[in-house]
Coordinates of C-alpha atoms and ligand atoms in Angstrom, one line a residue:
Chain T
M1 CA -53.6 -29.6 13.3
N2 CA -52.0 -31.9 10.8
K3 CA -49.7 -29.1 9.8
A4 CA -48.7 -28.4 13.4
L5 CA -48.0 -32.1 13.8
K6 CA -45.8 -32.1 10.8
I7 CA -43.8 -29.1 12.0
L8 CA -43.4 -30.8 15.3
K9 CA -42.2 -34.0 13.7
D10 CA -39.8 -32.2 11.4
N11 CA -38.3 -30.3 14.2
F12 CA -38.5 -32.9 16.9
I13 CA -34.7 -33.3 17.0
Y14 CA -34.4 -29.7 18.1
L15 CA -37.0 -30.0 20.7
A16 CA -35.2 -33.1 22.0
F17 CA -32.0 -31.1 22.2
I18 CA -33.6 -28.2 23.9
V19 CA -35.1 -30.4 26.6
V20 CA -31.7 -32.1 27.2
G21 CA -30.1 -28.7 27.1
L22 CA -32.4 -27.5 29.9
L23 CA -31.6 -30.4 32.2
P24 CA -28.7 -28.6 34.0
V25 CA -31.0 -25.7 34.8
F26 CA -33.0 -28.1 37.0
G27 CA -29.9 -28.9 38.9
L28 CA -29.6 -32.7 38.4
P29 CA -27.5 -34.5 41.0
N30 CA -24.0 -35.2 39.8
Y31 CA -24.5 -38.9 39.1
Q32 CA -27.7 -38.4 37.0
F33 CA -26.0 -35.6 35.2
Y34 CA -23.2 -38.0 34.4
I35 CA -25.6 -40.6 33.0
V36 CA -27.1 -38.0 30.7
E37 CA -23.6 -37.1 29.5
R38 CA -22.9 -40.8 28.9
G39 CA -26.2 -41.0 26.9
M40 CA -25.0 -38.1 24.7
Q41 CA -21.7 -39.8 24.2
N42 CA -23.4 -43.0 23.2
A43 CA -25.7 -41.1 20.9
L44 CA -22.7 -40.2 18.8
V45 CA -22.0 -43.9 18.3
V46 CA -25.7 -44.5 17.5
L47 CA -25.6 -41.8 14.9
S48 CA -22.5 -43.4 13.5
L49 CA -24.4 -46.7 13.2
V50 CA -27.5 -45.0 11.7
I51 CA -25.2 -44.0 8.8
L52 CA -23.3 -47.3 8.5
L53 CA -26.1 -49.8 9.3
G54 CA -29.3 -47.9 8.9
F55 CA -28.4 -46.1 5.6
T56 CA -25.7 -48.4 4.1
G57 CA -26.8 -51.8 5.5
Q58 CA -23.3 -52.7 6.9
L59 CA -23.6 -54.2 10.3
S60 CA -20.7 -53.6 12.6
L61 CA -20.3 -55.3 16.0
G62 CA -16.9 -53.8 16.5
H63 CA -17.7 -50.2 17.1
A64 CA -16.5 -50.3 20.7
G65 CA -13.1 -50.8 19.1
L66 CA -13.4 -47.5 17.1
V67 CA -14.6 -45.7 20.2
A68 CA -11.5 -47.1 22.0
V69 CA -9.2 -45.8 19.3
G70 CA -10.6 -42.3 19.7
A71 CA -10.5 -42.5 23.5
Y72 CA -7.0 -43.9 23.8
F73 CA -5.6 -41.6 21.1
Y74 CA -6.9 -38.6 23.0
A75 CA -5.7 -39.9 26.4
I76 CA -2.2 -41.0 25.2
T77 CA -1.5 -37.9 23.2
V78 CA -2.7 -35.6 26.0
K79 CA -1.3 -37.4 28.9
N80 CA 1.9 -39.0 27.6
Y81 CA 2.9 -36.5 24.9
G82 CA 1.5 -33.3 26.3
F83 CA -0.8 -32.5 23.3
S84 CA -3.3 -29.8 23.8
P85 CA -6.7 -31.5 24.4
W86 CA -8.1 -29.4 21.5
I87 CA -5.5 -30.6 19.1
S88 CA -6.2 -34.2 20.2
L89 CA -9.9 -33.6 19.8
I90 CA -9.3 -32.7 16.2
L91 CA -6.8 -35.5 15.5
A92 CA -8.6 -38.4 17.2
P93 CA -11.4 -38.6 14.7
V94 CA -8.9 -38.3 11.8
V95 CA -7.1 -41.3 13.2
T96 CA -10.3 -43.3 13.8
G97 CA -11.4 -42.3 10.3
L98 CA -8.2 -43.9 8.9
V99 CA -8.7 -47.0 11.0
G100 CA -12.3 -47.1 9.7
M101 CA -10.8 -47.4 6.2
L102 CA -9.1 -50.6 7.2
L103 CA -12.4 -51.8 8.6
A104 CA -14.1 -50.9 5.3
I105 CA -11.9 -53.1 3.1
P106 CA -13.3 -56.4 4.1
S107 CA -16.8 -55.1 3.3
F108 CA -15.8 -54.9 -0.4
K109 CA -15.9 -58.6 -0.6
L110 CA -17.8 -59.8 2.5
R111 CA -21.4 -59.5 3.3
G112 CA -23.9 -60.3 6.0
P113 CA -22.7 -62.7 8.7
F114 CA -19.2 -62.8 7.3
L115 CA -18.7 -59.1 7.5
V116 CA -20.2 -59.1 11.0
V117 CA -17.7 -61.7 12.2
N118 CA -15.0 -59.5 10.7
T119 CA -16.1 -56.4 12.7
I120 CA -16.3 -58.5 15.9
A121 CA -12.7 -59.6 15.3
F122 CA -11.7 -56.0 14.7
G123 CA -13.2 -54.9 18.0
E124 CA -11.4 -57.8 19.8
I125 CA -8.1 -57.1 18.2
V126 CA -8.2 -53.4 19.3
R127 CA -9.1 -54.5 22.8
I128 CA -6.3 -57.0 23.0
L129 CA -3.8 -54.6 21.5
I130 CA -4.7 -52.1 24.2
L131 CA -4.4 -54.8 26.8
N132 CA -0.9 -55.7 25.7
A133 CA 0.6 -52.3 24.8
V134 CA 1.1 -51.7 28.5
D135 CA 3.7 -49.0 28.0
F136 CA 1.3 -46.8 26.1
T137 CA -2.1 -47.8 27.4
G138 CA -1.4 -49.0 30.9
G139 CA -2.8 -52.3 29.8
P140 CA -5.3 -53.8 32.3
F141 CA -4.5 -51.1 34.8
G142 CA -5.7 -48.4 32.4
L143 CA -4.9 -44.7 32.1
K144 CA -5.8 -42.3 34.9
G145 CA -6.0 -38.6 35.2
I146 CA -6.8 -37.6 31.6
K147 CA -7.1 -33.9 31.2
P148 CA -10.6 -33.0 29.9
L149 CA -11.5 -30.2 27.4
F150 CA -13.7 -28.5 29.9
S151 CA -15.0 -29.3 33.3
G152 CA -18.5 -29.6 34.6
V153 CA -21.4 -28.0 32.8
Y154 CA -19.3 -26.5 30.0
L155 CA -18.3 -30.0 28.9
Y156 CA -22.0 -30.9 29.0
Y157 CA -23.0 -28.0 26.7
F158 CA -20.0 -28.6 24.5
M159 CA -21.0 -32.2 24.0
L160 CA -24.6 -31.2 23.4
V161 CA -23.6 -28.8 20.6
V162 CA -21.3 -31.3 19.0
V163 CA -23.9 -34.1 19.1
L164 CA -26.4 -31.6 17.6
I165 CA -24.0 -30.8 14.8
F166 CA -23.4 -34.5 14.1
A167 CA -27.2 -35.1 14.1
I168 CA -27.6 -32.3 11.5
V169 CA -24.8 -33.8 9.5
T170 CA -26.6 -37.2 9.6
L171 CA -29.9 -35.6 8.5
R172 CA -28.2 -33.8 5.7
I173 CA -26.5 -37.0 4.5
N174 CA -29.8 -38.8 4.6
K175 CA -31.4 -36.3 2.3
S176 CA -28.6 -36.1 -0.2
H177 CA -27.6 -38.1 -3.2
I178 CA -24.9 -39.6 -1.1
G179 CA -27.5 -40.9 1.4
L180 CA -29.5 -42.2 -1.6
A181 CA -26.4 -44.0 -2.8
F182 CA -25.9 -45.5 0.7
K183 CA -29.5 -46.8 0.7
A184 CA -29.2 -48.2 -2.8
I185 CA -26.2 -50.2 -1.6
R186 CA -28.2 -51.4 1.3
D187 CA -31.2 -52.4 -0.8
D188 CA -29.4 -53.8 -3.9
E189 CA -25.7 -53.3 -4.2
V190 CA -25.4 -55.1 -7.5
A191 CA -28.0 -52.9 -9.1
A192 CA -26.5 -49.8 -7.4
E193 CA -23.1 -50.4 -9.1
I194 CA -24.7 -51.0 -12.5
I195 CA -26.7 -47.8 -12.5
G196 CA -23.6 -45.8 -11.6
V197 CA -22.9 -45.9 -7.9
D198 CA -19.2 -46.5 -7.1
V199 CA -20.1 -49.1 -4.5
K200 CA -16.6 -49.4 -3.0
K201 CA -16.1 -45.7 -2.7
Y202 CA -19.4 -45.2 -1.0
K203 CA -18.9 -48.1 1.4
L204 CA -15.5 -46.7 2.2
L205 CA -17.1 -43.2 2.8
S206 CA -19.8 -44.7 5.0
F207 CA -17.3 -46.5 7.1
V208 CA -15.1 -43.5 7.4
I209 CA -17.9 -41.1 8.4
S210 CA -19.1 -43.7 10.9
S211 CA -15.6 -44.1 12.3
I212 CA -15.2 -40.4 12.7
F213 CA -18.4 -40.1 14.7
A214 CA -17.2 -43.1 16.9
G215 CA -13.8 -41.4 17.4
V216 CA -15.4 -38.2 18.7
S217 CA -17.5 -40.3 21.0
G218 CA -14.3 -41.9 22.3
V219 CA -12.8 -38.5 23.1
F220 CA -15.9 -37.6 25.0
F221 CA -15.7 -40.9 26.9
A222 CA -12.2 -40.1 28.0
N223 CA -13.3 -36.6 29.0
L224 CA -16.2 -37.9 31.0
T225 CA -14.5 -40.7 32.9
G226 CA -11.0 -39.3 33.1
Y227 CA -10.0 -42.9 33.2
L228 CA -9.7 -45.6 30.5
N229 CA -9.5 -49.3 30.7
P230 CA -10.0 -52.0 28.1
D231 CA -13.1 -53.3 29.9
S232 CA -15.0 -50.3 28.6
F233 CA -14.7 -51.4 25.0
T234 CA -15.9 -55.0 25.0
F235 CA -18.0 -56.9 22.5
E236 CA -20.9 -56.4 25.0
I237 CA -20.6 -52.6 24.6
S238 CA -20.7 -53.0 20.8
S239 CA -23.9 -55.1 21.1
T240 CA -25.4 -52.4 23.3
Y241 CA -24.8 -49.8 20.5
L242 CA -26.5 -52.2 18.2
L243 CA -29.5 -52.4 20.6
M244 CA -29.7 -48.6 20.8
V245 CA -29.7 -48.1 17.0
V246 CA -32.3 -50.9 16.5
M247 CA -34.5 -49.4 19.2
G248 CA -34.2 -46.0 17.6
G249 CA -35.6 -47.4 14.4
M250 CA -32.2 -47.9 12.6
T251 CA -32.5 -45.0 10.1
S252 CA -33.9 -42.3 12.4
T253 CA -31.6 -39.6 13.7
T254 CA -34.0 -38.4 16.4
G255 CA -34.9 -41.9 17.3
G256 CA -31.3 -42.9 17.6
F257 CA -30.5 -39.9 19.8
L258 CA -33.4 -40.6 22.2
S259 CA -32.8 -44.3 22.2
A260 CA -29.2 -43.7 23.2
L261 CA -30.3 -41.6 26.2
L262 CA -33.0 -44.0 27.2
V263 CA -31.0 -47.2 27.0
T264 CA -28.1 -45.6 28.8
A265 CA -30.3 -44.4 31.6
L266 CA -32.5 -47.4 32.0
P267 CA -30.2 -49.7 34.0
E268 CA -29.5 -46.7 36.3
V269 CA -33.2 -45.9 36.7
L270 CA -33.8 -49.5 37.6
R271 CA -31.0 -49.6 40.2
F272 CA -33.5 -49.7 43.1
L273 CA -34.5 -53.2 41.9
A274 CA -31.2 -54.5 43.1
D275 CA -30.7 -58.1 42.0
Y276 CA -33.7 -58.1 39.6
R277 CA -32.4 -55.0 37.8
M278 CA -31.0 -56.7 34.7
V279 CA -34.0 -59.1 34.4
I280 CA -36.4 -56.2 34.4
Y281 CA -34.1 -54.3 32.0
G282 CA -34.2 -57.2 29.6
L283 CA -38.0 -57.5 30.0
I284 CA -38.6 -53.8 29.3
L285 CA -36.5 -54.0 26.1
L286 CA -38.4 -57.1 25.0
I287 CA -41.8 -55.4 25.6
Y288 CA -40.6 -52.3 23.8
I289 CA -39.4 -54.2 20.8
R290 CA -42.6 -56.2 20.7
F291 CA -45.0 -53.3 20.9
Y292 CA -43.3 -50.3 19.4
K293 CA -45.0 -49.8 16.1
V294 CA -42.2 -48.0 14.4
L295 CA -40.1 -51.1 14.9
D296 CA -40.9 -53.6 12.2
I297 CA -38.3 -56.2 13.1
K298 CA -38.8 -58.1 9.9
K299 CA -38.1 -55.0 8.0
I300 CA -35.1 -54.2 10.1
F301 CA -33.6 -57.6 9.4
S302 CA -34.3 -57.3 5.8
K303 CA -32.2 -54.1 5.9
L304 CA -29.2 -55.8 7.4
N305 CA -27.8 -56.7 4.0
F306 CA -27.8 -60.3 5.0
K307 CA -29.4 -61.5 1.9
K308 CA -27.1 -61.1 -1.0
S309 CA -28.4 -58.8 -3.6
S310 CA -28.9 -61.0 -6.6
E311 CA -25.7 -61.4 -8.6
V312 CA -27.6 -62.7 -11.6
V313 CA -28.2 -59.6 -13.6
E314 CA -31.1 -59.9 -15.9
Chain A
M1 CA -22.5 -42.2 -39.2
S2 CA -19.7 -43.0 -36.9
S3 CA -19.6 -46.1 -34.8
L4 CA -20.6 -45.6 -31.2
L5 CA -20.5 -49.1 -29.8
K6 CA -18.7 -52.1 -31.2
V7 CA -18.8 -55.5 -29.7
D8 CA -15.8 -57.3 -31.2
K9 CA -15.8 -61.1 -31.1
A10 CA -16.8 -61.1 -27.4
V11 CA -16.8 -64.4 -25.6
K12 CA -18.4 -65.0 -22.2
R13 CA -18.6 -68.5 -20.6
F14 CA -20.3 -69.7 -17.5
G15 CA -18.7 -73.0 -16.5
G16 CA -19.5 -75.2 -19.4
I17 CA -21.9 -72.9 -21.3
T18 CA -20.6 -70.4 -23.7
A19 CA -23.4 -67.8 -23.2
V20 CA -21.8 -65.3 -25.7
D21 CA -19.8 -66.9 -28.4
G22 CA -17.8 -64.5 -30.5
V23 CA -20.6 -62.0 -31.0
E24 CA -19.9 -59.0 -33.3
L25 CA -22.3 -56.2 -33.2
E26 CA -22.3 -52.5 -33.9
V27 CA -24.4 -49.5 -33.0
K28 CA -23.8 -46.3 -34.9
E29 CA -24.5 -42.9 -33.6
G30 CA -28.2 -42.1 -33.6
Q31 CA -29.3 -45.7 -34.5
V32 CA -31.9 -47.9 -32.9
V33 CA -30.6 -51.5 -33.2
G34 CA -32.5 -54.6 -32.2
L35 CA -31.1 -57.6 -30.6
I36 CA -33.3 -60.7 -30.8
G37 CA -33.1 -64.4 -30.3
P38 CA -34.8 -67.2 -28.5
N39 CA -34.8 -67.6 -24.7
G40 CA -31.4 -68.3 -23.4
S41 CA -29.6 -67.2 -26.5
G42 CA -27.3 -64.8 -24.7
K43 CA -29.0 -61.4 -25.2
T44 CA -28.9 -60.3 -21.6
T45 CA -25.4 -61.6 -21.3
V46 CA -24.3 -59.4 -24.2
L47 CA -25.8 -56.5 -22.3
N48 CA -24.0 -57.5 -19.1
V49 CA -20.7 -57.8 -21.0
I50 CA -21.2 -54.3 -22.5
T51 CA -22.1 -52.7 -19.1
G52 CA -19.2 -54.3 -17.2
V53 CA -21.2 -56.7 -15.1
Y54 CA -19.0 -59.4 -16.7
K55 CA -15.6 -59.1 -18.3
P56 CA -15.5 -60.9 -21.6
E57 CA -13.0 -63.8 -21.6
E58 CA -12.1 -62.8 -25.1
G59 CA -12.8 -59.9 -27.5
K60 CA -13.3 -56.2 -27.1
I61 CA -16.0 -53.8 -26.3
I62 CA -15.3 -50.5 -27.9
F63 CA -17.4 -47.4 -27.0
N64 CA -16.7 -44.1 -28.5
G65 CA -13.3 -45.3 -29.7
E66 CA -12.3 -46.6 -26.3
E67 CA -11.9 -50.1 -25.1
I68 CA -14.1 -50.5 -22.1
Q69 CA -14.1 -54.2 -21.4
G70 CA -12.9 -54.8 -17.8
M71 CA -14.0 -51.4 -16.5
A72 CA -16.2 -51.2 -13.5
P73 CA -19.9 -50.9 -14.2
H74 CA -20.2 -47.5 -12.7
T75 CA -17.3 -46.2 -14.8
I76 CA -19.1 -47.5 -17.9
V77 CA -22.2 -45.5 -16.9
E78 CA -20.0 -42.4 -16.6
K79 CA -18.7 -43.1 -20.1
G80 CA -22.3 -42.8 -21.3
I81 CA -23.9 -46.2 -21.4
G82 CA -27.2 -46.5 -19.6
R83 CA -29.4 -49.5 -19.2
T84 CA -32.6 -51.0 -17.9
F85 CA -33.1 -54.5 -16.5
Q86 CA -35.2 -57.4 -17.8
N87 CA -36.2 -58.1 -14.2
I88 CA -36.9 -54.7 -12.6
R89 CA -34.3 -53.5 -10.2
L90 CA -35.5 -50.3 -8.6
I91 CA -34.7 -49.3 -5.0
N92 CA -37.9 -50.3 -3.3
S93 CA -37.6 -48.4 -0.1
Q94 CA -37.4 -45.1 -2.0
T95 CA -39.9 -43.0 -4.0
V96 CA -40.3 -42.6 -7.7
F97 CA -38.6 -39.3 -7.5
D98 CA -35.6 -40.6 -5.5
N99 CA -35.1 -43.5 -7.9
V100 CA -34.8 -41.2 -10.8
W101 CA -32.5 -39.0 -8.7
L102 CA -30.2 -41.9 -8.2
G103 CA -29.8 -42.1 -12.0
H104 CA -28.2 -38.6 -11.8
H105 CA -25.6 -39.9 -9.5
V106 CA -22.8 -40.1 -12.1
N107 CA -23.3 -36.5 -13.1
S108 CA -23.3 -35.0 -9.6
K109 CA -20.4 -32.7 -8.9
L110 CA -21.1 -32.5 -5.2
N111 CA -18.8 -34.0 -2.6
I112 CA -19.6 -34.9 1.1
F113 CA -18.5 -31.4 2.2
D114 CA -21.0 -29.7 -0.1
I115 CA -23.7 -31.9 1.6
I116 CA -22.6 -31.3 5.1
L117 CA -22.1 -27.6 4.8
K118 CA -25.0 -27.0 2.4
T119 CA -22.8 -25.0 0.1
R120 CA -24.1 -22.7 -2.6
R121 CA -22.9 -25.3 -5.2
E122 CA -25.1 -27.8 -3.4
K123 CA -28.2 -25.6 -3.5
E124 CA -27.7 -24.7 -7.1
E125 CA -27.1 -28.3 -8.2
L126 CA -30.1 -29.5 -6.3
K127 CA -32.4 -27.0 -7.8
Q128 CA -31.2 -27.9 -11.3
V129 CA -31.4 -31.6 -10.6
R130 CA -35.0 -31.3 -9.2
E131 CA -36.0 -29.6 -12.5
E132 CA -34.3 -32.3 -14.5
I133 CA -36.0 -35.0 -12.6
E134 CA -39.4 -33.5 -13.1
E135 CA -38.7 -33.0 -16.7
V136 CA -37.7 -36.7 -17.1
L137 CA -40.8 -37.8 -15.1
D138 CA -43.0 -35.6 -17.2
F139 CA -41.4 -37.1 -20.4
I140 CA -42.1 -40.7 -19.3
G141 CA -45.5 -39.7 -18.0
L142 CA -45.0 -40.4 -14.3
L143 CA -44.8 -36.9 -12.9
S144 CA -48.1 -37.3 -11.1
I145 CA -46.8 -40.2 -9.0
K146 CA -43.4 -38.8 -8.2
D147 CA -43.9 -39.1 -4.4
E148 CA -45.2 -42.7 -4.5
Y149 CA -43.1 -45.5 -3.1
I150 CA -42.0 -48.2 -5.6
G151 CA -44.0 -50.8 -3.8
N152 CA -47.2 -48.9 -4.6
I153 CA -46.9 -48.6 -8.3
P154 CA -47.9 -51.1 -11.0
Y155 CA -45.5 -53.2 -13.0
G156 CA -45.8 -51.2 -16.2
Q157 CA -44.9 -47.9 -14.5
K158 CA -41.9 -49.5 -12.9
K159 CA -40.6 -50.6 -16.2
I160 CA -40.9 -47.2 -17.7
L161 CA -39.4 -45.7 -14.5
E162 CA -36.2 -47.7 -15.1
I163 CA -35.9 -45.9 -18.4
G164 CA -36.3 -42.5 -16.7
R165 CA -33.6 -43.4 -14.2
A166 CA -31.2 -44.4 -17.0
L167 CA -32.0 -41.1 -18.8
M168 CA -30.9 -39.1 -15.8
A169 CA -27.3 -40.2 -16.4
K170 CA -27.5 -38.5 -19.8
P171 CA -26.4 -41.6 -21.7
K172 CA -25.2 -41.5 -25.3
L173 CA -26.3 -45.1 -25.6
L174 CA -29.3 -46.7 -23.9
L175 CA -29.6 -50.5 -23.6
L176 CA -33.1 -51.7 -23.1
D177 CA -33.6 -55.3 -22.0
E178 CA -37.1 -56.4 -22.9
P179 CA -38.8 -53.1 -22.1
A180 CA -42.2 -54.2 -23.4
A181 CA -42.3 -57.5 -21.6
G182 CA -45.3 -57.5 -19.3
L183 CA -46.8 -54.3 -20.6
N184 CA -50.3 -54.2 -22.0
N185 CA -51.0 -53.0 -25.5
T186 CA -51.7 -49.4 -24.5
E187 CA -48.6 -49.2 -22.4
S188 CA -46.6 -50.9 -25.1
R189 CA -47.7 -48.3 -27.7
E190 CA -46.8 -45.5 -25.4
L191 CA -43.5 -47.0 -24.9
V192 CA -42.8 -47.1 -28.6
Q193 CA -43.4 -43.3 -28.7
I194 CA -41.2 -42.7 -25.7
V195 CA -38.3 -44.8 -27.2
K196 CA -38.7 -42.9 -30.5
K197 CA -38.6 -39.6 -28.7
I198 CA -35.5 -40.7 -26.8
N199 CA -33.8 -41.6 -30.1
Q200 CA -34.8 -38.2 -31.5
K201 CA -32.9 -36.6 -28.7
G202 CA -29.8 -38.1 -30.3
I203 CA -29.5 -41.1 -27.9
S204 CA -28.6 -44.4 -29.6
I205 CA -30.5 -47.4 -28.5
L206 CA -29.8 -51.1 -28.4
L207 CA -33.0 -52.9 -27.9
I208 CA -33.6 -56.5 -26.8
E209 CA -37.2 -57.5 -27.3
H210 CA -39.3 -60.6 -27.9
E211 CA -42.2 -58.6 -29.0
M212 CA -41.6 -58.6 -32.8
E213 CA -43.9 -55.8 -33.7
F214 CA -42.1 -53.6 -31.2
V215 CA -38.7 -54.3 -32.8
Q216 CA -40.1 -53.9 -36.2
G217 CA -41.5 -50.5 -35.5
L218 CA -38.3 -49.2 -34.0
A219 CA -35.1 -50.9 -35.1
E220 CA -33.5 -50.0 -38.3
R221 CA -31.0 -52.8 -37.9
V222 CA -31.4 -56.2 -36.2
Y223 CA -29.0 -58.8 -34.9
V224 CA -30.2 -62.3 -34.2
L225 CA -28.5 -64.5 -31.6
D226 CA -28.9 -68.2 -31.0
H227 CA -26.9 -70.3 -28.5
G228 CA -24.6 -67.3 -28.0
K229 CA -23.7 -66.9 -31.6
K230 CA -24.8 -64.3 -34.1
I231 CA -26.8 -66.1 -36.7
A232 CA -28.1 -63.1 -38.7
E233 CA -28.0 -59.4 -39.1
G234 CA -29.7 -56.9 -41.3
T235 CA -33.1 -55.2 -41.5
F236 CA -36.0 -56.7 -39.6
A237 CA -37.4 -58.2 -42.8
E238 CA -34.1 -59.7 -43.8
C239 CA -33.6 -61.3 -40.5
T240 CA -37.1 -62.7 -40.1
N241 CA -37.0 -64.2 -43.6
N242 CA -33.6 -65.8 -43.0
P243 CA -34.0 -69.6 -42.8
L244 CA -31.4 -69.8 -40.0
V245 CA -33.5 -67.5 -37.9
I246 CA -36.7 -69.2 -38.6
E247 CA -35.2 -72.5 -37.6
A248 CA -33.7 -71.1 -34.4
Y249 CA -37.1 -69.8 -33.3
L250 CA -39.1 -72.9 -34.4
G251 CA -36.4 -75.2 -33.2
T252 CA -36.7 -74.1 -29.7
G253 CA -40.3 -73.4 -30.0
R254 CA -40.0 -70.6 -27.5
G255 CA -39.7 -67.6 -29.7
D256 CA -43.0 -66.0 -28.9
K257 CA -43.7 -63.9 -25.8
N258 CA -46.5 -66.2 -24.5
A259 CA -44.2 -69.2 -24.3
E260 CA -41.8 -67.2 -22.3
N261 CA -44.2 -66.2 -19.5
Ligands
ATP1 N1 -24.8 -65.5 -14.0 C1 -24.9 -66.7 -14.8 N2 -24.4 -67.8 -14.3 C2 -24.5 -69.0 -15.1 N3 -25.2 -69.0 -16.3 C3 -25.7 -67.9 -16.8 C4 -25.6 -66.6 -16.0 N4 -26.2 -65.7 -16.8 C5 -26.6 -66.3 -17.9 N5 -26.3 -67.6 -17.9 C6 -26.7 -68.6 -19.0 O1 -26.3 -68.0 -20.2 C7 -27.2 -68.3 -21.2 C8 -27.7 -67.1 -21.8 O2 -28.5 -66.4 -20.9 P1 -29.1 -64.9 -21.2 O3 -29.8 -64.5 -19.9 O4 -28.1 -64.0 -21.7 O5 -30.2 -65.2 -22.3 P2 -31.3 -64.3 -22.9 O6 -31.1 -64.3 -24.4 O7 -31.3 -63.0 -22.3 O8 -32.6 -65.1 -22.6 P3 -34.1 -64.5 -22.2 O9 -34.7 -64.2 -23.5 O10 -34.7 -65.6 -21.5 O11 -33.9 -63.3 -21.4 C9 -28.3 -69.2 -20.6 O12 -28.0 -70.5 -20.8 C10 -28.2 -68.8 -19.1 O13 -28.6 -69.9 -18.3
MG2 MG1 -32.5 -61.9 -21.1

């Protein structure tokens, strides 16, 4: 029995993917289908935060900015410059990865709240740039008619496979010496450096990997909506990503994936409540956080790298 | 015997205090050298200056013929200097096994693509590292608790575990900051054996310790610090009979281990 449970637990991620993969077979109505797709797209950002925040302890509240970079890069190159969507799919995460490097630099010096403020500023700067670069981005009017990679159910399965691949990548990083270095930085970065971890290099790596995930998510967003507008990349969206990763247990790949699906779907499921919808939504999240055993909030906050690892080395 | 480590007139100040004041010290290849002195005399700071935690304001640190002052701590580990901490600094969220694994970090040849693609290189290195970790754990007597989380193991085992972690980096020189502090007599005696065996493997050791018997049994040469200055050097007997040393210890009245805790 125990053994069976363990096998189930170890392979839960595949089970989750199989279930999600079977959804189209049941012929979901279009809108619900779209919500599941958005959930998968969000799941990529959540995995990106599992690596950056859960493993490495670097809290970013600017991830919507990274998603925007991926989305707009895809849209602009495909629509305005006639790139093949496939080329743009490959290039977008490269570009977001490079942008992620810029985001990593402040983390070499800043910690805790100071770094968080920096990431918020980053997200806002990206949004304001998009808003003002009207010639490229359409500014507040947005970009319409973005050509997708696939249409319909093919896009769904393509996304599912990509998210699965990224989930496996996350799991592999978790179990590697690189994941261990990330966690050492999270728990005690001064000690990590002294025992041989190149802290700057690994922070950079974590930010870049995280940004690549977010960039791919941006491409999917552009594919799903076919329309981009700066309102989709606000601070509020970044906070929702944080909510998703916290509800998923911060370091859990499977938890993050499921949490992304649930938190994306919840406001839609509650739509019948009309005016009370957001109140109940908030209430459900509160109850969840209060009672879900896996979620030890204290522990989670202790992981946020808010407390400085002691500089006094004795 | 050639010189492995040379601290050459190193100075490190903190605001008004000169924690290390022109200290000169040498560890030759294969040696066990003791570094003693009353509380606050600058021993740990010497270690921090050697390992790159602080850059000395003056003076040089020469390791294996190369000046290493100012290098990043992780680079100095790569060069072959390992250390333990006076106040334990293990990664608490991880297991004994993983903490030792972390020590191997500087020797890993794998990059992120090896990890993501699970290359053959990755599988081979991992297999070898696993064996090495178990060997080290066996060597320090902690193999049976390899899957325990750090929070669940007693103080004495944590102290020894730090040595295991440092060994995984395959150092040429191991710096131990009060390894016997807080250990009971049995543990302390076991530790002496472990340190001896480490030294027999050809690893040189610089040992800070308040426990005099411990230093006496291990160090062939001893340096004594007081107020950041070297006040004596020589064999253990020479140092402990030196009037300056006696005064330094009696003067502060905090020389013995009990007073410290
Ligand atoms: N990071 C720091 N900032 C300010 N002062 C420091 C710092 N580290 C050490 N000092 C000071 O430098 C002096 C030497 O401290 P150090 O820790 O090196 O002594 P020690 O010989 O290791 O003492 P102990 O036996 O208590 O471990 C002390 O006065 C200490 O207060
Ligand atoms: Mg000390």
